[in-house]
Tab-separated table of C-alpha atoms in Angstrom:
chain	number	residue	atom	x	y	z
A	235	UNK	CA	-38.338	95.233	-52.620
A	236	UNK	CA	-39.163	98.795	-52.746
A	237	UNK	CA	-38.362	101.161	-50.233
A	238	UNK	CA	-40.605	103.064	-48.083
A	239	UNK	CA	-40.727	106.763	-47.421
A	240	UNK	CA	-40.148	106.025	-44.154
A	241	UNK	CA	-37.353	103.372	-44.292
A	242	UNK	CA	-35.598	106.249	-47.021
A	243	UNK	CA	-35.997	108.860	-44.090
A	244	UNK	CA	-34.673	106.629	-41.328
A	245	UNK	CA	-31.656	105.779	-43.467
A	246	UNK	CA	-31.069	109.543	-44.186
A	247	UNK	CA	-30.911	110.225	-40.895
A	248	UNK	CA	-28.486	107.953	-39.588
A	249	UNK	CA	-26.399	108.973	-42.438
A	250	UNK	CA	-26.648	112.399	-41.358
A	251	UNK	CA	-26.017	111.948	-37.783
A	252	UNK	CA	-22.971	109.468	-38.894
A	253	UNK	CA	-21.519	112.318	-41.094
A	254	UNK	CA	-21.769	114.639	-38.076
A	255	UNK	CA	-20.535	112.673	-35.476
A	256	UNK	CA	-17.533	112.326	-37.948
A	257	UNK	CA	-17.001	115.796	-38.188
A	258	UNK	CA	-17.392	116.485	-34.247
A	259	UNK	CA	-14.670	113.599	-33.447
A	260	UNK	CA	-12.137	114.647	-36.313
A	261	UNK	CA	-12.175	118.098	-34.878
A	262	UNK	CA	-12.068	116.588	-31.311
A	263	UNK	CA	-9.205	114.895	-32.143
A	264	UNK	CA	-7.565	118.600	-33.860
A	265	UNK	CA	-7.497	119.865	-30.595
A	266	UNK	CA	-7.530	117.118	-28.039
A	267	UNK	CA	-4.852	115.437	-29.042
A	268	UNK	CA	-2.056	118.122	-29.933
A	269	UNK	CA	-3.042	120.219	-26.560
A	270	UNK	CA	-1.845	117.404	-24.741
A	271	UNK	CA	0.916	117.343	-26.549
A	272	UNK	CA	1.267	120.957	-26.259
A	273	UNK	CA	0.865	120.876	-22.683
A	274	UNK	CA	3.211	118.450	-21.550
A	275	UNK	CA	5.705	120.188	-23.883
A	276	UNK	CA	5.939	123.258	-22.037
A	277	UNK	CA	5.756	121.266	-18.688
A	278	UNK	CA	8.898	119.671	-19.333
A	279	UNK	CA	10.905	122.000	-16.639
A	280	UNK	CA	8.513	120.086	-14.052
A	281	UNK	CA	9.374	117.066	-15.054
A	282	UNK	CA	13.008	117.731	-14.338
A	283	UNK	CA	12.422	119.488	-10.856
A	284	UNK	CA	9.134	117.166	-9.689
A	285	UNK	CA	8.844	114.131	-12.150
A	286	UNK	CA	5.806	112.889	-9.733
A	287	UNK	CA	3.690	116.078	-10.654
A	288	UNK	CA	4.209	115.687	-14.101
A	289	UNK	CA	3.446	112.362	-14.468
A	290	UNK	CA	0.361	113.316	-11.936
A	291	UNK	CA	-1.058	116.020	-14.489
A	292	UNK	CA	0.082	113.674	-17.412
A	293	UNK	CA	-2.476	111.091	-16.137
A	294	UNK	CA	-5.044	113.475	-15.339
A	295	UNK	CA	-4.500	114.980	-19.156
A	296	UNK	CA	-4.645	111.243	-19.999
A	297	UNK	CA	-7.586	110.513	-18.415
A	298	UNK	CA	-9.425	113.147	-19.806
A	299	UNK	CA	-8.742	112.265	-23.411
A	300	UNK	CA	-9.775	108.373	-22.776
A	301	UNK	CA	-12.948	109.734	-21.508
A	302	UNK	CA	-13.964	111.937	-24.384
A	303	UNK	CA	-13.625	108.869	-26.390
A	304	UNK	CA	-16.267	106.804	-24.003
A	305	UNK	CA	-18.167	110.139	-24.591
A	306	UNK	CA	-18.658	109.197	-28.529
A	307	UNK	CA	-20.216	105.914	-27.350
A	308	UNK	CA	-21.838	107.547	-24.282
A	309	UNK	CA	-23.526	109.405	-26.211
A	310	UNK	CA	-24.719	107.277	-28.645
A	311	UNK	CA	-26.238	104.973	-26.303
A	312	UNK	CA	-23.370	101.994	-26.205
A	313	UNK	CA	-23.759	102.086	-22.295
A	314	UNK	CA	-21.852	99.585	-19.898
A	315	UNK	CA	-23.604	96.845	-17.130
A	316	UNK	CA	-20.594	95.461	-14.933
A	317	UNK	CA	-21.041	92.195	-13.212
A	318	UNK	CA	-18.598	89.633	-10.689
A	319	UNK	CA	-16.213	91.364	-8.243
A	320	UNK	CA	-16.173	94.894	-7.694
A	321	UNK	CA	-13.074	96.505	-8.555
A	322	UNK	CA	-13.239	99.277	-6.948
A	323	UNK	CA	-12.234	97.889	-4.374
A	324	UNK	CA	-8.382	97.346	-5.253
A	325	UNK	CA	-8.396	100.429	-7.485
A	326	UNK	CA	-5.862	101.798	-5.239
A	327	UNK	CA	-3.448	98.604	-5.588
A	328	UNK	CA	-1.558	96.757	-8.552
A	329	UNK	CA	-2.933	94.765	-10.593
A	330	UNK	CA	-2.885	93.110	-14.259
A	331	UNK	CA	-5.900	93.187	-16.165
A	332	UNK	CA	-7.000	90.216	-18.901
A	333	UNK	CA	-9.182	91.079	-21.195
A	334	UNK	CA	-10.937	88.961	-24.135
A	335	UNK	CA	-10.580	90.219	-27.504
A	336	UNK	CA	-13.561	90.217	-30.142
A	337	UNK	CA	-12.983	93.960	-31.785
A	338	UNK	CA	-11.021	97.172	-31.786
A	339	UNK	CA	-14.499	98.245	-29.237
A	340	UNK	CA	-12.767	96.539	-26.784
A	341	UNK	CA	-10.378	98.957	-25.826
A	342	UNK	CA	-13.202	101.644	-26.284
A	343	UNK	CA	-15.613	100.137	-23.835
A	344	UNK	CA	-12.894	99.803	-21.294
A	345	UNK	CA	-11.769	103.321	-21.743
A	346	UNK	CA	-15.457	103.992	-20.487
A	347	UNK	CA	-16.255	101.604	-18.154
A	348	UNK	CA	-12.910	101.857	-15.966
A	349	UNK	CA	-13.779	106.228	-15.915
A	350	UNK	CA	-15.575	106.035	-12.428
A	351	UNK	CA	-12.918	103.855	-10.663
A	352	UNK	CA	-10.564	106.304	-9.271
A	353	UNK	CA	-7.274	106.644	-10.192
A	354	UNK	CA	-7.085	103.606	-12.184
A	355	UNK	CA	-7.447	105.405	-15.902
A	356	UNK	CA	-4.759	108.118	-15.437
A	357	UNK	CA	-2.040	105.069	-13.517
A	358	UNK	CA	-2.749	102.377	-15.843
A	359	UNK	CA	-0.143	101.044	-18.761
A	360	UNK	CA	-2.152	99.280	-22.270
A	361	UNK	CA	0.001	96.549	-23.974
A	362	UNK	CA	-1.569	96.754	-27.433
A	363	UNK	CA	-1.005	95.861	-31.398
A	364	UNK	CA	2.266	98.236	-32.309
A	365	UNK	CA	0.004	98.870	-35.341
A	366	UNK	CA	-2.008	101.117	-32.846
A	367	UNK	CA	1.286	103.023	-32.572
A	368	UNK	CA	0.845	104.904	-36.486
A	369	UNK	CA	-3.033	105.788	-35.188
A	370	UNK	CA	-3.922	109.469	-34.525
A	371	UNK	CA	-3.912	108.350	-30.412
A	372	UNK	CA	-0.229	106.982	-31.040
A	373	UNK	CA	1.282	109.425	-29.848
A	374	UNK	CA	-0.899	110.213	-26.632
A	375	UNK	CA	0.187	106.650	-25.872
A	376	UNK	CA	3.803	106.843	-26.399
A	377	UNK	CA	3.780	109.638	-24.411
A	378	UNK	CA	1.818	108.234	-21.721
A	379	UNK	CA	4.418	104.681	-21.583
A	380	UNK	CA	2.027	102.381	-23.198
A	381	UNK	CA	3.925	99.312	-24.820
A	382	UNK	CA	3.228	98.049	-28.622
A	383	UNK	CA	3.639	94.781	-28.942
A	384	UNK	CA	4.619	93.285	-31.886
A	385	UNK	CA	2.575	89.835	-33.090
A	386	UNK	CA	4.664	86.995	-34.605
A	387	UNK	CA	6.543	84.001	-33.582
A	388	UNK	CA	9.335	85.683	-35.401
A	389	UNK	CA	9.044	88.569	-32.758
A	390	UNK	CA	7.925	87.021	-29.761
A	391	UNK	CA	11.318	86.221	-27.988
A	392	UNK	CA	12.525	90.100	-28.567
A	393	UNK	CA	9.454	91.639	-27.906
A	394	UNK	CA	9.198	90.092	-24.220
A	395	UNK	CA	12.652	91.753	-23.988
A	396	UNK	CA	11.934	94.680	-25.278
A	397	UNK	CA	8.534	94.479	-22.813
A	398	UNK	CA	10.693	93.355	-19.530
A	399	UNK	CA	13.087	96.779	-19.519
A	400	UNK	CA	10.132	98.807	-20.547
A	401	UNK	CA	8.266	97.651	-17.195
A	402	UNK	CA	11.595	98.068	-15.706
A	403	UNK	CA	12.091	101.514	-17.073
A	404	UNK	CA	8.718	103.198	-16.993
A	405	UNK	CA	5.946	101.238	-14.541
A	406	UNK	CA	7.276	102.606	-11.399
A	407	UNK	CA	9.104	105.279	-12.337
A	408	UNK	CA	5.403	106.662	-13.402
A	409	UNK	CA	3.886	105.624	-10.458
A	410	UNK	CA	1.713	102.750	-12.822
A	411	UNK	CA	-0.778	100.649	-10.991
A	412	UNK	CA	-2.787	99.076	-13.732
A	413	UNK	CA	-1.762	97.135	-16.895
A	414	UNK	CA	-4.065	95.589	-19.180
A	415	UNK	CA	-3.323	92.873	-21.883
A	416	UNK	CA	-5.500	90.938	-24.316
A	417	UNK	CA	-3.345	87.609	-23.613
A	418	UNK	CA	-5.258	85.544	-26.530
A	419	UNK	CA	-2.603	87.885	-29.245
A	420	UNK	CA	-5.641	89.420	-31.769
A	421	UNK	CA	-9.300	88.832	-32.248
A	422	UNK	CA	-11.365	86.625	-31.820
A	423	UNK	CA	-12.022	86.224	-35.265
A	424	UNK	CA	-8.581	86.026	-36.734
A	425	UNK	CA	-7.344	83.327	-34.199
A	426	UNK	CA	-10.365	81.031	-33.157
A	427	UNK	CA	-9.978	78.798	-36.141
A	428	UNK	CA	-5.814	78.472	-35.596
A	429	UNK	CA	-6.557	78.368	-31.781
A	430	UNK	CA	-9.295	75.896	-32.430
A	431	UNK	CA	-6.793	73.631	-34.150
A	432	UNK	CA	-4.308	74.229	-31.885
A	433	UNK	CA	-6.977	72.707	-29.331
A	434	UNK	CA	-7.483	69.637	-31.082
A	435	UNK	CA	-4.095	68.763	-31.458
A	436	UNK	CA	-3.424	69.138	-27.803
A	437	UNK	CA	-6.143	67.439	-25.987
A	438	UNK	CA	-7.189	70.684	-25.094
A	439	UNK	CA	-11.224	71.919	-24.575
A	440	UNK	CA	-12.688	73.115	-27.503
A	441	UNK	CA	-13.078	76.845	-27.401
A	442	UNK	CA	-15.973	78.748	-29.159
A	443	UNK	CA	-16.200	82.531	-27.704
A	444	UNK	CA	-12.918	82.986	-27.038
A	445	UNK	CA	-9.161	81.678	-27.912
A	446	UNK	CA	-6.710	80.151	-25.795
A	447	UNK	CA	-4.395	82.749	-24.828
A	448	UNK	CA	-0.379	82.794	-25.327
A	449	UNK	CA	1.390	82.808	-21.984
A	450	UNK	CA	5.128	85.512	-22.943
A	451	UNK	CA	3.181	88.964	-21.499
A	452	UNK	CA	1.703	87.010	-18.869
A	453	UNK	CA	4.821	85.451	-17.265
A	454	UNK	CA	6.781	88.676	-17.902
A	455	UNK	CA	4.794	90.750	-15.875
A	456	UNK	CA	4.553	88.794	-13.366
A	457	UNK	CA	8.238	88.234	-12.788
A	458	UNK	CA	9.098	91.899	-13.204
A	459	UNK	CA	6.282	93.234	-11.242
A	460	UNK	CA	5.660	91.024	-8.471
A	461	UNK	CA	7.088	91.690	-5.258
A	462	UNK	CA	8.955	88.581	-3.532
A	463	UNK	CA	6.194	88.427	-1.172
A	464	UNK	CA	2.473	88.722	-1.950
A	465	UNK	CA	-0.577	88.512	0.884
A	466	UNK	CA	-3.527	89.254	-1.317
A	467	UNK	CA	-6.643	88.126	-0.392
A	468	UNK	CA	-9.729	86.915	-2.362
A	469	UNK	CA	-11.583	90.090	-3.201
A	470	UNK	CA	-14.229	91.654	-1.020
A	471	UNK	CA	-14.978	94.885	0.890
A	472	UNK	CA	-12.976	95.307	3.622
A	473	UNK	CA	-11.229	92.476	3.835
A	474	UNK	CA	-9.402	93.844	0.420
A	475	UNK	CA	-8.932	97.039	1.798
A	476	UNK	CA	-6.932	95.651	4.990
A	477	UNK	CA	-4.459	93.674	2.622
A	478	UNK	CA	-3.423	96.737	0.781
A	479	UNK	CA	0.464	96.861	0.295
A	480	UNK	CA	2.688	99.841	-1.729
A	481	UNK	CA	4.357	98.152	-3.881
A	482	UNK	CA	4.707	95.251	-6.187
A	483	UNK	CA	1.469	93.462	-8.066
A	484	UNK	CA	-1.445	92.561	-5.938
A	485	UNK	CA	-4.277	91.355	-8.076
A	486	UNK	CA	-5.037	89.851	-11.295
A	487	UNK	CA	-8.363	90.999	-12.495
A	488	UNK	CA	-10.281	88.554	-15.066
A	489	UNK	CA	-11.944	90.537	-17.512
A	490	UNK	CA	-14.823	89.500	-20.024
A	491	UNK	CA	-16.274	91.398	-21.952
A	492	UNK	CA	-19.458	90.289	-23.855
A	493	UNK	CA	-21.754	91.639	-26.455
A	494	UNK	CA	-25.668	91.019	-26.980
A	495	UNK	CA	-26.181	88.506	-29.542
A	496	UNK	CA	-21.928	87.642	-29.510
A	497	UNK	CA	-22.137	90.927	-32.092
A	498	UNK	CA	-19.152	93.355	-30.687
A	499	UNK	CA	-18.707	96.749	-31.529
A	500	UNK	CA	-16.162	98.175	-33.498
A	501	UNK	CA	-14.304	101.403	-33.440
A	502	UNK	CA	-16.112	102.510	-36.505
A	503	UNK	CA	-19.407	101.823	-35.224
A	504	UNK	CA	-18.484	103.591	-32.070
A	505	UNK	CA	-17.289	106.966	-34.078
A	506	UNK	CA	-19.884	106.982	-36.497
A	507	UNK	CA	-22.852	105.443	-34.035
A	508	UNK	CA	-25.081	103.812	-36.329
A	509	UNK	CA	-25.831	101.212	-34.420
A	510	UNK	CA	-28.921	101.221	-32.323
A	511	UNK	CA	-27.824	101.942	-28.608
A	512	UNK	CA	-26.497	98.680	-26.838
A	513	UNK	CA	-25.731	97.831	-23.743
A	514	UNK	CA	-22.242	95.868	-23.248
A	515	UNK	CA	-21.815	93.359	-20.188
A	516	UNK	CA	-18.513	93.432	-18.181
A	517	UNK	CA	-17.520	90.537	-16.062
A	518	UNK	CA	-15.027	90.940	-13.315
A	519	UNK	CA	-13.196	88.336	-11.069
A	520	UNK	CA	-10.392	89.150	-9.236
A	521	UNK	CA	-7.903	86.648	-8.155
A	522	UNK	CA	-4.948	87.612	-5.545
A	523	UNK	CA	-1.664	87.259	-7.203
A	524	UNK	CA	-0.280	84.811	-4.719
A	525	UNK	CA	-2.703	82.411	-5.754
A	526	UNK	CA	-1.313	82.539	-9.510
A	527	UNK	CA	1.780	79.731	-10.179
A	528	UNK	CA	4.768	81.232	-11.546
A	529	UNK	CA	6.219	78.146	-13.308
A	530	UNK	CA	5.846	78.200	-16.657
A	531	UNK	CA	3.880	75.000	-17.279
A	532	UNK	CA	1.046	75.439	-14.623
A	533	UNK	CA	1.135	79.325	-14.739
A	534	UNK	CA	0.048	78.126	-18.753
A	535	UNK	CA	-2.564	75.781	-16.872
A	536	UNK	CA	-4.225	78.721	-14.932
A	537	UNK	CA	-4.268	80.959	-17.816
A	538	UNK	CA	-6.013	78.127	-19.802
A	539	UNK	CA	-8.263	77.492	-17.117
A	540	UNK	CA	-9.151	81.371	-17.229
A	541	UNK	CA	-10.071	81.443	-20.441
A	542	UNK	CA	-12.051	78.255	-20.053
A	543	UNK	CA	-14.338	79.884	-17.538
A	544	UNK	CA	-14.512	83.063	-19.852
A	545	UNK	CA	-16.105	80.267	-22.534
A	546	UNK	CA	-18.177	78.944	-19.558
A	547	UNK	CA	-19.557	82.923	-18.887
A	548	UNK	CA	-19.804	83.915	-22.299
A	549	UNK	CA	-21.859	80.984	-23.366
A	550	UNK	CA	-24.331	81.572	-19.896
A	551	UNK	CA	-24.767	85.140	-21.109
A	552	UNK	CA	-25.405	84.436	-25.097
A	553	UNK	CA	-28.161	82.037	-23.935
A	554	UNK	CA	-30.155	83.402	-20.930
A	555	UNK	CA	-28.588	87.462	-21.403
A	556	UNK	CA	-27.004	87.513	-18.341
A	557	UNK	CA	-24.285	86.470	-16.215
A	558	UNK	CA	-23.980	83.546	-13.810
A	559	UNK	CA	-24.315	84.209	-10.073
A	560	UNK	CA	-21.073	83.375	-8.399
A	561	UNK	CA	-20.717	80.124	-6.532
A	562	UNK	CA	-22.665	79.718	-3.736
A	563	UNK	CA	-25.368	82.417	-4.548
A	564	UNK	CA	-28.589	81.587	-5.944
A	565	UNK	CA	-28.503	85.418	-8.361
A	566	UNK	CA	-26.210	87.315	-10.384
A	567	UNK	CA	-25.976	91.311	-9.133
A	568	UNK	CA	-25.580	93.475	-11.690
A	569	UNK	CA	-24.237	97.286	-11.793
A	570	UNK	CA	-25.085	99.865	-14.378
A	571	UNK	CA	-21.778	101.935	-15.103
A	572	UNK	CA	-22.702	105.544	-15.225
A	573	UNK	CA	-20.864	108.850	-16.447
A	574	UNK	CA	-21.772	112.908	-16.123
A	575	UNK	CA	-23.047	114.239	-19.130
A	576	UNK	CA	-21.812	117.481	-16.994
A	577	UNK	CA	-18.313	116.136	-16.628
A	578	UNK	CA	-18.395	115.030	-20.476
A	579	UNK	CA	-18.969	118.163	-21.629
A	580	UNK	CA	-16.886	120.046	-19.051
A	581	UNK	CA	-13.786	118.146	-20.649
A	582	UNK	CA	-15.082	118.432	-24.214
A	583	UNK	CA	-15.026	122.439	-23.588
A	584	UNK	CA	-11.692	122.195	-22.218
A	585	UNK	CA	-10.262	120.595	-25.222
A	586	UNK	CA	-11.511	123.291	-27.609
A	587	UNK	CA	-10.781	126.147	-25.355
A	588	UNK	CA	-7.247	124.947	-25.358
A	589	UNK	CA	-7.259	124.338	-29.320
A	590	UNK	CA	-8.363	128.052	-29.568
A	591	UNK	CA	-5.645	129.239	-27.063
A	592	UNK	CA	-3.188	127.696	-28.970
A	593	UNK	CA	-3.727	128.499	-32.407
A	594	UNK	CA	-4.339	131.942	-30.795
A	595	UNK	CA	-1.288	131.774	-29.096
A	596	UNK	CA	1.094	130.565	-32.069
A	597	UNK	CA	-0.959	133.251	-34.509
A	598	UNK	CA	0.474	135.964	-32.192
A	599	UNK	CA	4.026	134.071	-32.416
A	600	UNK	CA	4.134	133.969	-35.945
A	601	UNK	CA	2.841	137.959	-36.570
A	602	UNK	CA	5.900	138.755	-33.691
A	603	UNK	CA	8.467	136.970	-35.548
A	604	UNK	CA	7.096	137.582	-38.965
């Protein structure tokens, strides 16, 4: 079939604007990335005299980066539509976030769509893949006291260890109010078929959207972080506000994330935006953590049953584009997730002036002691 002067141009320039939007994020990354570094290096005296204020700029530093990544997606159109519960309304409380897994987008469209609720970006923990650890964000991530969890039967019993004293260690001590998991242990992909099985061997509802998740992370998060006593309430305006406690975990938040036509972004496609711009749907429903068992055999019964209404929602939205309303309403609300273009490029600026300051800064270094 031959190709069309048109077609020829339209492919060029998508090329093009890949190679360039490359270039911009490999030099965003140059400067980004070791000014925070950079930064928090020479702010280590705070950290000895006021750990709180370190930890507070840390997060804002934090922030900032995860936000000029939603900006390479922002830009290229991959906007965000968030449905269920509002969660702004307990972004000032504790809470575990689960999260379906289809592609590494996942953790992009997150990074973008949780921007505009408050503090939650700069106080929230990630449990991810420990292959994540040998990225080029690895290190903004060890800093910051995200765990890497490492996948394998063979590892599972350490690694909930290893997770339990990092909680211990780190969550409070850095003033953390958010973590977010992926409980089903990979992508959708790689697990439905051995999850499918898995399924069928167990009497257990046949999953086609999503996996059935693993329970370890789950239960150890909610033993270490969980206060004795919990009064959360269903969410809801200001009947959440009123329950608000300071400490220990208040709220689980269900997360599902779902892509038009069940085809999900990847991190490649969100660097090098050659996708036409698509809108991703975010479903939210927030459960108070007292309602959650903490035996092991029904807590896994909850978690299944989770994941069963996440195959419920995803297969509503692949056939009718949207949502269901929840139950007892006749429609489904949606909310369009905005960010400042302003603000984007505010930050943007910042990273590069600070990438200039400090090459000018060690230049002068190296001509003083050279």
């Amino acid at each position: 079939m031959a190709v069309t002067l048109g077609q020829a141009r339209r492919v060029g320039y998508t090329c093009l604007k890949a190679l360039l939007r490359f270039a911009f994020m490999v030099a965003n990354n140059l400067v980004a990335i070791p000014s925070y570094v950079l930064y928090l290096i020479m702010l280590q005296p705070l950290r000895i005299l006021d750990s709180k204020s370190f930890w507070y700029i840390e997060g804002v530093l934090f922030k900032w980066l995860l936000a000029m990544v939603a900006s390479w997606g922002w830009w290229a159109g991959y906007t965000v539509v968030e449905w269920g519960d509002d969660v702004k309304a307990v972004s000032e409380d504790e809470a575990m976030v689960l999260v379906n897994h289809q592609a590494t987008g996942d953790v992009c469209t997150l990074m973008m769509c949780l921007q505009d609720k408050g503090t939650v970006v700069r106080q929230m923990m990630w449990l991810m893949d420990h292959i994540f650890k040998y990225t080029n964000f690895g290190i903004v991530s060890l800093i910051h006291g995200d765990f890497f969890i490492r996948q394998g039967r063979t590892h599972r019993d350490q690694q909930l260890v290893l997770l339990k004293d990092h909680l211990e260690k780190y969550y409070r001590s850095r003033n953390r109010k958010w973590i977010v998991l992926f409980p089903e242990g990979g992508f959708l992909r790689k697990r439905r078929e051995t999850s499918q099985a898995f399924a069928k061997k167990n009497n257990l509802p046949f999953l086609k959207h999503v996996t059935l998740p693993r329970l370890g992370a789950t239960q150890v998060i909610l033993k270490t972080l969980v206060a004795p006593q919990e009064n959360g309430t269903p969410s809801g305006g200001d009947t959440v506000r009123k329950e608000r406690k300071s400490k220990g975990l208040q709220w689980v938040i269900d997360t599902t994330i779902a892509y038009p036509k069940a085809e999900p972004i990847d991190i490649q496609t969100w660097i090098l935006g050659y996708r036409q711009p698509t809108v991703t749907h975010v479903h939210y429903r927030i459960f108070p953590v007292k309602d959650v068992p903490a035996e092991p055999e029904a807590l896994t019964n909850w978690l299944y049953q989770r994941f069963i209404e996440k195959e419920d929602l995803l297969t509503h939205f692949y056939e009718t584009g949207a949502f269901p309303p929840p139950q007892g309403q006749t429609k489904a609300i949606s909310r369009e997730m905005t960010l400042s273009n302003l603000w984007l490029v505010a930050i943007q600026s910042f990273a590069f002036l600070s990438g200039g300051m400090w090459y000018c800064l060690f230049q002068y270094l190296y001509h003083c002691l050279f």
